[in-house]
Amino acid sequence: MNTHIIKGANCLLGKPGQGNGQLLIQMDWRYPDTQAEDVDASLFLLNSIGKVASDEDFIFYNQRVSQNGSVRHLGSVDTELEQCKAGFWIDLSRVSDTVERLAIALTRYSEGMPAATLQGLDCGFLELRNSANQPLARYEFSQDIDDESALIVGEIYRHTTGWKFRAIGQGFIGGLGALARHYGVCLAEETMPNIDSPLDDGSNLRVSLQSRRKRRSPNAIIAEQTQELKTKFERFLPQIRGACDRQENETRTRMILDQIFREVLGYPMENIKVEQSIEGRKADYVLAVDGQDVLVVEVKRAGMVIRERQIFQATSYGAYGGIRWALLTNLVEWQLYRISTGDRIEANLVFSVNLSKGLDSEAAYRLALISFYGFQRKGLLEKLWLKRSTLSYERLVAAVLNQDVVSKIRIILSNEAGVVLTQEEVQTAIERTLLHLE
């Protein structure tokens, strides 16, 4: 199927009742200089008269998630974008029934200055992909840009045959502020309600376009998330210690864990599955992110010693359910395992966090990786596992005993001592003295 469409063309994204309605929009562009960093993507959820029902239907750099979570703004640090500069994740099944269209726009940011134009932007495209990462439509819009400060790139709209996408490529004068007012958004710098919108009675929140969020590195964002998680977790520590002292039963332990999943690790209620069964095996919890099961959880009563049998219970469920990660916890101890399948099921410890003496920054970072946000940042947990497995005892021994390494050690020792050493003598000494291999 040819996914490339031109200005004015449209394509069907999916028939009603087919698939889960999840879309990934990826957008990219290029400027000959650093001006590319001044371009922002925004999205407006519009009703039947082409206006936002409330300011919360305006998704941009200062308001990144819609009220019901159906739309999420993605920046260049979000791994879903695969090197693109901006985009959106959309769950069409959760979009309000009052929303008829989702308009996607690009604007130049020019704080305190007249709106800059998009002229000179090159290699600009918008691509839509489904939940299976299959391309649905691609619109290359660079040639449709004139001397304007905003561009309505395209829109996703309801149709009798299902949701469709239309490539618009329409320029707009005045930048993001003017475009937002056009769609009925009440901006903070305005002193009066927007009379152009019949739905605006003056009670809407006023959106600020100021204090534009600078693009931050992935490390800066996960550091911020880690600190926030650490603060929230510390509030639960007295409750966790009290539960262990009282030797609370498993039911009470789960009640506390339910709160931690929601209030600390950030999982929405609908993403927390309880008492799940597969192939005759049962899991206490299965946590899901973006419609995919990502973590199986085995819970023991507060403070109870975690045993090998419980590790097997969690990892065997994960193996049959196609889940890579298994968590065991008794509230105070949190053990994460990576599940691998082959000739046999294996559970390899990735990290173990013990909260009996509090939560330091390293432990908070590890727990942040299994939060809802951490799993959305695809690859972070896998990188931790890869680093741990790479630095395993077996791999370190193999690296040290590599003949090139042994040869370099032999040369250094021989030059320093002024004696002649053979490769075999050096290797034997390393095995006996450093590695204690007999």
Coordinates of C-alpha atoms in Angstrom, one line a residue:
M1 CA 0.0 0.0 0.0
N2 CA 1.3 3.5 -0.9
T3 CA 1.3 5.5 2.3
H4 CA 2.5 8.8 0.8
I5 CA -0.3 11.3 0.4
I6 CA -0.2 14.9 -1.0
K7 CA -1.9 18.1 0.2
G8 CA -5.7 17.8 0.2
A9 CA -5.6 14.0 0.0
N10 CA -7.0 11.7 2.8
C11 CA -6.7 8.1 3.8
L12 CA -8.5 5.7 6.1
L13 CA -6.7 4.9 9.4
G14 CA -9.0 2.1 10.5
K15 CA -12.5 0.9 10.4
P16 CA -14.8 1.0 13.4
G17 CA -14.2 -1.9 15.7
Q18 CA -10.9 -2.9 14.1
G19 CA -7.7 -2.8 16.2
N20 CA -7.1 -0.8 19.4
G21 CA -7.2 2.6 17.8
Q22 CA -3.7 3.6 19.0
L23 CA -1.7 5.9 16.7
L24 CA 1.9 7.2 16.8
I25 CA 2.5 10.5 15.0
Q26 CA 6.1 11.2 14.1
M27 CA 7.2 14.6 12.8
D28 CA 10.5 15.8 11.7
W29 CA 12.0 18.8 9.8
R30 CA 15.3 20.5 9.2
Y31 CA 16.6 24.0 9.1
P32 CA 20.0 25.1 7.8
D33 CA 20.9 26.4 11.3
T34 CA 19.7 26.0 14.9
Q35 CA 16.3 27.5 14.1
A36 CA 15.0 24.0 13.9
E37 CA 15.0 24.0 17.8
D38 CA 12.5 26.9 17.7
V39 CA 9.8 24.9 16.0
D40 CA 7.0 23.3 18.1
A41 CA 4.2 20.8 17.3
S42 CA 0.8 21.2 18.9
L43 CA -2.6 19.5 18.7
F44 CA -6.1 20.7 19.1
L45 CA -9.1 18.4 20.0
L46 CA -12.0 20.1 18.2
N47 CA -15.8 19.8 18.5
S48 CA -18.4 20.0 15.7
I49 CA -17.9 23.7 15.3
G50 CA -14.2 23.6 15.1
K51 CA -13.4 24.8 18.7
V52 CA -11.9 23.3 21.8
A53 CA -14.5 22.4 24.5
S54 CA -12.0 23.6 27.1
D55 CA -8.4 24.8 27.3
E56 CA -7.4 21.2 28.3
D57 CA -8.0 20.2 24.7
F58 CA -5.0 22.1 23.6
I59 CA -1.9 19.8 23.7
F60 CA 1.5 21.6 23.4
Y61 CA 4.9 22.1 25.1
N62 CA 3.3 23.5 28.3
Q63 CA 0.4 21.0 28.5
R64 CA 1.6 17.6 27.3
V65 CA -1.3 15.2 28.1
S66 CA -5.0 15.6 27.5
Q67 CA -7.4 15.4 30.4
N68 CA -8.4 11.8 29.9
G69 CA -4.9 10.7 28.7
S70 CA -6.1 10.0 25.1
V71 CA -3.4 12.3 23.6
R72 CA 0.2 12.6 24.8
H73 CA 2.7 15.1 23.4
L74 CA 6.1 13.6 22.5
G75 CA 9.4 15.5 22.3
S76 CA 12.7 14.7 20.8
V77 CA 13.8 12.8 24.0
D78 CA 10.9 10.3 23.8
T79 CA 12.2 7.1 22.4
E80 CA 9.0 6.3 20.5
L81 CA 10.0 9.0 18.0
E82 CA 13.1 7.2 16.7
Q83 CA 15.2 10.4 16.2
C84 CA 12.3 12.6 15.1
K85 CA 11.9 16.0 16.7
A86 CA 8.2 15.8 17.8
G87 CA 5.0 13.9 17.6
F88 CA 2.0 12.6 19.5
W89 CA 0.7 9.3 20.9
I90 CA -3.1 9.0 20.4
D91 CA -5.6 6.4 21.7
L92 CA -8.6 7.1 19.4
S93 CA -10.7 4.7 21.5
R94 CA -10.4 7.1 24.4
V95 CA -11.0 10.3 22.6
S96 CA -14.2 12.0 23.8
D97 CA -17.3 11.5 21.7
T98 CA -17.7 15.2 21.4
V99 CA -14.4 15.5 19.6
E100 CA -14.8 15.5 15.8
R101 CA -11.4 16.5 14.6
L102 CA -7.8 16.5 15.9
A103 CA -5.8 19.3 14.2
I104 CA -2.0 19.0 14.2
A105 CA 0.1 22.2 13.7
L106 CA 3.7 23.5 13.6
T107 CA 4.7 26.9 14.8
R108 CA 7.9 28.9 15.3
Y109 CA 8.6 30.0 18.8
S110 CA 9.6 33.6 19.3
E111 CA 9.2 34.7 22.9
G112 CA 8.9 38.5 23.2
M113 CA 9.2 39.0 19.5
P114 CA 6.9 39.2 16.5
A115 CA 6.1 35.7 15.3
A116 CA 8.9 34.3 13.1
T117 CA 8.0 32.5 9.9
L118 CA 8.5 28.8 9.0
Q119 CA 10.1 29.8 5.7
G120 CA 13.3 27.9 5.1
L121 CA 12.0 24.7 6.8
D122 CA 13.1 21.7 4.8
C123 CA 12.6 17.9 4.8
G124 CA 9.4 18.3 6.8
F125 CA 7.1 15.3 7.1
L126 CA 4.3 13.8 9.3
E127 CA 4.0 10.0 9.5
L128 CA 1.2 8.0 11.2
R129 CA 1.9 4.5 12.5
N130 CA -0.5 2.0 14.1
S131 CA 0.1 0.1 17.4
A132 CA 2.0 -2.6 15.4
N133 CA 4.4 0.2 14.2
Q134 CA 3.1 -0.2 10.6
P135 CA 3.0 3.0 8.5
L136 CA -0.5 4.2 7.7
A137 CA 0.2 7.6 6.1
R138 CA 3.1 9.9 5.3
Y139 CA 2.7 13.6 4.3
E140 CA 5.8 15.6 3.2
F141 CA 4.8 19.2 3.8
S142 CA 7.9 21.3 3.2
Q143 CA 6.8 22.4 -0.3
D144 CA 3.5 23.6 1.1
I145 CA 5.1 26.2 3.4
D146 CA 5.0 29.9 2.5
D147 CA 5.8 33.0 4.5
E148 CA 3.7 32.1 7.5
S149 CA 4.5 31.6 11.2
A150 CA 2.2 28.6 11.7
L151 CA 1.2 25.6 9.6
I152 CA -1.9 23.4 10.1
V153 CA -0.2 20.3 8.9
G154 CA -3.2 17.9 8.9
E155 CA -6.1 16.6 10.8
I156 CA -7.5 13.3 12.0
Y157 CA -11.3 13.3 11.8
R158 CA -14.3 11.0 12.2
H159 CA -16.0 9.5 9.2
T160 CA -18.8 7.0 8.6
T161 CA -16.1 4.6 7.5
G162 CA -13.9 5.2 10.5
W163 CA -11.2 7.6 11.5
K164 CA -9.4 9.3 8.6
F165 CA -6.4 11.6 8.1
R166 CA -6.4 14.6 5.8
A167 CA -3.2 16.4 4.7
I168 CA -4.0 20.1 4.9
G169 CA -0.8 22.1 4.6
Q170 CA -2.5 25.4 5.3
G171 CA -0.5 28.4 6.5
F172 CA -1.6 30.6 9.4
I173 CA -0.5 34.1 10.2
G174 CA 0.3 35.1 13.8
G175 CA 2.0 32.1 15.4
L176 CA 0.9 29.7 18.1
G177 CA -1.0 32.4 20.1
A178 CA -3.2 33.4 17.2
L179 CA -3.8 29.8 16.2
A180 CA -4.8 28.8 19.7
R181 CA -7.3 31.8 19.9
H182 CA -8.6 30.8 16.5
Y183 CA -9.5 27.4 17.9
G184 CA -11.1 28.9 21.1
V185 CA -8.3 28.5 23.6
C186 CA -8.3 31.2 26.3
L187 CA -4.7 32.4 26.7
A188 CA -3.3 33.7 30.0
E189 CA -2.3 37.1 28.6
E190 CA -5.9 37.8 27.5
T191 CA -8.0 39.9 29.9
M192 CA -11.4 39.0 28.5
P193 CA -13.0 35.7 27.5
N194 CA -12.6 34.7 23.9
I195 CA -16.0 35.8 22.4
D196 CA -15.3 33.9 19.2
S197 CA -16.1 30.6 21.0
P198 CA -19.8 30.1 21.9
L199 CA -18.6 27.4 24.4
D200 CA -16.4 29.8 26.4
D201 CA -18.2 31.4 29.3
G202 CA -15.1 32.9 30.7
S203 CA -14.6 30.1 33.2
N204 CA -12.0 28.1 31.2
L205 CA -8.5 27.8 32.5
R206 CA -6.2 30.3 30.9
V207 CA -3.3 28.7 29.1
S208 CA 0.2 30.2 29.2
L209 CA 2.5 30.1 26.2
Q210 CA 5.3 31.7 28.2
S211 CA 8.1 29.8 30.0
R212 CA 8.5 27.4 27.1
R213 CA 9.9 24.1 28.2
K214 CA 13.4 23.8 26.9
R215 CA 14.3 20.5 25.3
R216 CA 16.0 18.4 27.9
S217 CA 18.2 15.4 27.7
P218 CA 16.8 12.0 28.5
N219 CA 19.1 11.9 31.6
A220 CA 17.7 15.2 32.9
I221 CA 14.1 14.0 32.5
I222 CA 14.7 10.6 34.2
A223 CA 16.6 12.4 37.0
E224 CA 13.6 14.6 37.6
Q225 CA 11.3 11.6 37.6
T226 CA 13.5 9.8 40.0
Q227 CA 13.6 12.6 42.5
E228 CA 9.8 12.9 42.3
L229 CA 9.4 9.1 42.9
K230 CA 11.9 9.3 45.8
T231 CA 9.8 12.0 47.5
K232 CA 6.6 10.1 47.0
F233 CA 8.1 6.8 48.2
E234 CA 9.5 8.3 51.3
R235 CA 5.9 9.2 52.4
F236 CA 5.1 5.5 52.4
L237 CA 8.1 4.3 54.4
P238 CA 6.5 4.6 57.8
Q239 CA 3.5 2.7 56.6
I240 CA 5.7 0.0 55.1
R241 CA 7.8 -0.4 58.3
G242 CA 4.6 -0.5 60.4
A243 CA 3.2 -3.2 58.2
C244 CA 6.4 -5.3 58.6
D245 CA 6.5 -4.8 62.4
R246 CA 2.8 -5.9 62.7
Q247 CA 3.5 -8.8 60.2
E248 CA 0.4 -7.7 58.2
N249 CA -1.3 -10.5 56.2
E250 CA -1.1 -10.7 52.4
T251 CA -4.5 -8.9 51.9
R252 CA -3.3 -5.9 53.9
T253 CA 0.0 -6.0 52.1
R254 CA -1.7 -5.8 48.7
M255 CA -3.8 -2.8 49.8
I256 CA -0.6 -0.9 50.5
L257 CA 0.9 -2.1 47.3
D258 CA -2.2 -1.0 45.3
Q259 CA -1.6 2.6 46.6
I260 CA 2.1 2.5 45.7
F261 CA 1.4 1.3 42.2
R262 CA -1.0 4.2 41.6
E263 CA 0.4 7.1 43.7
V264 CA 4.1 6.4 43.5
L265 CA 4.8 4.4 40.4
G266 CA 2.1 6.2 38.4
Y267 CA 0.0 3.3 37.0
P268 CA -3.6 4.2 36.1
M269 CA -6.1 1.9 37.7
E270 CA -7.1 0.2 34.4
N271 CA -3.4 -0.7 33.8
I272 CA -3.2 -2.7 37.1
K273 CA -4.5 -6.3 36.5
V274 CA -5.2 -8.4 39.6
E275 CA -5.2 -12.3 39.9
Q276 CA -4.3 -13.0 36.3
S277 CA -4.2 -16.6 35.1
I278 CA -2.5 -18.2 32.1
E279 CA -1.6 -21.8 31.3
G280 CA -2.7 -22.9 34.8
R281 CA -0.4 -20.3 36.4
K282 CA -1.6 -17.3 38.4
A283 CA 0.0 -13.9 38.9
D284 CA -0.9 -11.6 41.8
Y285 CA -0.5 -8.6 39.5
V286 CA 0.2 -7.8 35.9
L287 CA 1.0 -4.2 35.0
A288 CA 0.4 -2.9 31.5
V289 CA 1.7 0.2 29.6
D290 CA 0.2 1.4 26.3
G291 CA -1.9 -1.8 26.0
Q292 CA 1.0 -4.2 26.5
D293 CA 1.6 -6.3 29.6
V294 CA 5.1 -5.4 30.8
L295 CA 5.6 -6.6 34.4
V296 CA 4.4 -9.6 36.4
V297 CA 4.3 -9.1 40.1
E298 CA 4.4 -11.7 42.9
V299 CA 3.5 -10.4 46.4
K300 CA 4.4 -11.9 49.7
R301 CA 3.1 -10.6 53.1
A302 CA 4.9 -7.6 54.6
G303 CA 8.5 -8.5 55.6
M304 CA 8.2 -12.2 54.7
V305 CA 11.4 -13.8 53.3
I306 CA 11.3 -14.2 49.5
R307 CA 12.2 -17.7 48.5
E308 CA 13.3 -19.5 45.3
R309 CA 9.9 -21.1 44.8
Q310 CA 8.2 -17.6 44.6
I311 CA 10.7 -16.5 42.0
F312 CA 9.8 -19.5 39.9
Q313 CA 6.1 -18.7 40.2
A314 CA 6.5 -15.2 38.9
T315 CA 9.0 -15.9 36.1
S316 CA 7.1 -19.0 34.8
Y317 CA 3.9 -16.9 34.5
G318 CA 5.9 -14.2 32.6
A319 CA 7.5 -16.7 30.3
Y320 CA 4.1 -18.2 29.3
G321 CA 2.6 -14.7 29.0
G322 CA 5.4 -13.3 26.9
I323 CA 6.5 -10.8 29.6
R324 CA 10.2 -10.1 30.1
W325 CA 10.2 -8.7 33.6
A326 CA 9.1 -10.1 36.9
L327 CA 9.0 -8.3 40.3
L328 CA 8.9 -9.9 43.7
T329 CA 8.1 -7.8 46.7
N330 CA 7.2 -8.0 50.4
L331 CA 6.9 -4.2 50.5
V332 CA 10.4 -3.7 52.1
E333 CA 12.3 -5.7 49.5
W334 CA 11.9 -5.3 45.7
Q335 CA 13.6 -7.8 43.4
L336 CA 13.4 -7.4 39.7
Y337 CA 14.2 -10.3 37.4
R338 CA 14.6 -10.5 33.6
I339 CA 12.9 -13.6 32.2
S340 CA 14.6 -15.4 29.3
T341 CA 13.3 -18.4 27.5
G342 CA 15.1 -21.0 25.4
D343 CA 15.8 -24.5 26.3
R344 CA 14.5 -23.6 29.7
I345 CA 13.1 -20.7 31.6
E346 CA 15.7 -18.6 33.4
A347 CA 15.3 -15.7 35.9
N348 CA 18.2 -13.4 36.2
L349 CA 18.3 -10.8 38.9
V350 CA 18.6 -7.3 37.6
F351 CA 18.4 -5.4 40.9
S352 CA 17.4 -5.7 44.5
V353 CA 16.2 -2.7 46.5
N354 CA 15.8 -2.9 50.3
L355 CA 13.8 -0.1 51.9
S356 CA 14.5 -1.1 55.6
K357 CA 17.0 1.8 55.9
G358 CA 15.3 4.2 53.6
L359 CA 15.6 5.0 49.9
D360 CA 18.8 6.5 48.4
S361 CA 19.1 8.0 44.9
E362 CA 20.4 4.8 43.3
A363 CA 17.5 2.7 44.7
A364 CA 15.0 5.4 43.6
Y365 CA 16.4 5.4 40.1
R366 CA 16.0 1.6 39.9
L367 CA 12.4 1.8 41.1
A368 CA 11.8 4.6 38.6
L369 CA 12.7 2.2 35.8
I370 CA 9.7 0.0 36.7
S371 CA 7.3 2.9 37.0
F372 CA 4.7 3.7 34.4
Y373 CA 6.9 6.4 33.1
G374 CA 10.0 4.2 33.1
F375 CA 8.4 1.5 31.0
Q376 CA 7.2 4.2 28.5
R377 CA 10.8 5.2 28.1
K378 CA 11.5 2.1 26.1
G379 CA 15.0 0.7 26.4
L380 CA 16.0 2.1 29.8
L381 CA 15.4 -1.1 31.7
E382 CA 17.0 -3.2 28.9
K383 CA 20.1 -1.0 29.0
L384 CA 20.4 -1.6 32.8
W385 CA 20.1 -5.3 32.3
L386 CA 22.6 -5.3 29.4
K387 CA 25.1 -3.4 31.5
R388 CA 24.7 -5.8 34.4
S389 CA 25.0 -8.9 32.3
T390 CA 28.0 -7.5 30.4
L391 CA 29.8 -6.9 33.8
S392 CA 29.0 -10.4 35.0
Y393 CA 31.8 -12.5 36.6
E394 CA 31.9 -14.9 33.6
R395 CA 32.2 -12.1 31.0
L396 CA 34.9 -10.3 33.1
V397 CA 36.9 -13.4 33.4
A398 CA 36.6 -14.0 29.6
A399 CA 37.7 -10.4 28.9
V400 CA 40.7 -10.6 31.3
L401 CA 41.8 -13.9 29.8
N402 CA 41.5 -12.7 26.2
Q403 CA 44.9 -13.3 24.6
D404 CA 45.3 -9.7 23.4
V405 CA 44.7 -8.5 27.0
V406 CA 47.1 -11.1 28.4
S407 CA 49.7 -10.0 25.9
K408 CA 49.4 -6.4 26.8
I409 CA 49.8 -7.2 30.5
R410 CA 52.8 -9.4 29.7
I411 CA 54.5 -6.5 27.8
I412 CA 53.8 -4.0 30.6
L413 CA 55.1 -6.3 33.3
S414 CA 58.2 -7.3 31.2
N415 CA 59.1 -3.7 30.5
E416 CA 58.6 -2.5 34.1
A417 CA 60.6 -5.4 35.7
G418 CA 63.2 -5.9 32.9
V419 CA 62.4 -9.6 32.7
V420 CA 61.2 -11.9 30.0
L421 CA 57.7 -13.4 30.7
T422 CA 55.9 -15.9 28.5
Q423 CA 52.2 -15.6 27.6
E424 CA 51.5 -18.8 29.5
E425 CA 53.2 -17.6 32.7
V426 CA 51.2 -14.4 32.8
Q427 CA 47.9 -16.2 32.1
T428 CA 48.6 -18.8 34.8
A429 CA 49.4 -16.0 37.3
I430 CA 46.2 -14.1 36.5
E431 CA 44.1 -17.3 36.9
R432 CA 45.8 -18.2 40.2
T433 CA 46.4 -14.8 41.8
L434 CA 43.6 -12.6 40.6
L435 CA 40.8 -15.0 39.6
H436 CA 41.6 -17.7 42.1
L437 CA 41.0 -20.4 39.4
E438 CA 42.7 -23.7 40.3

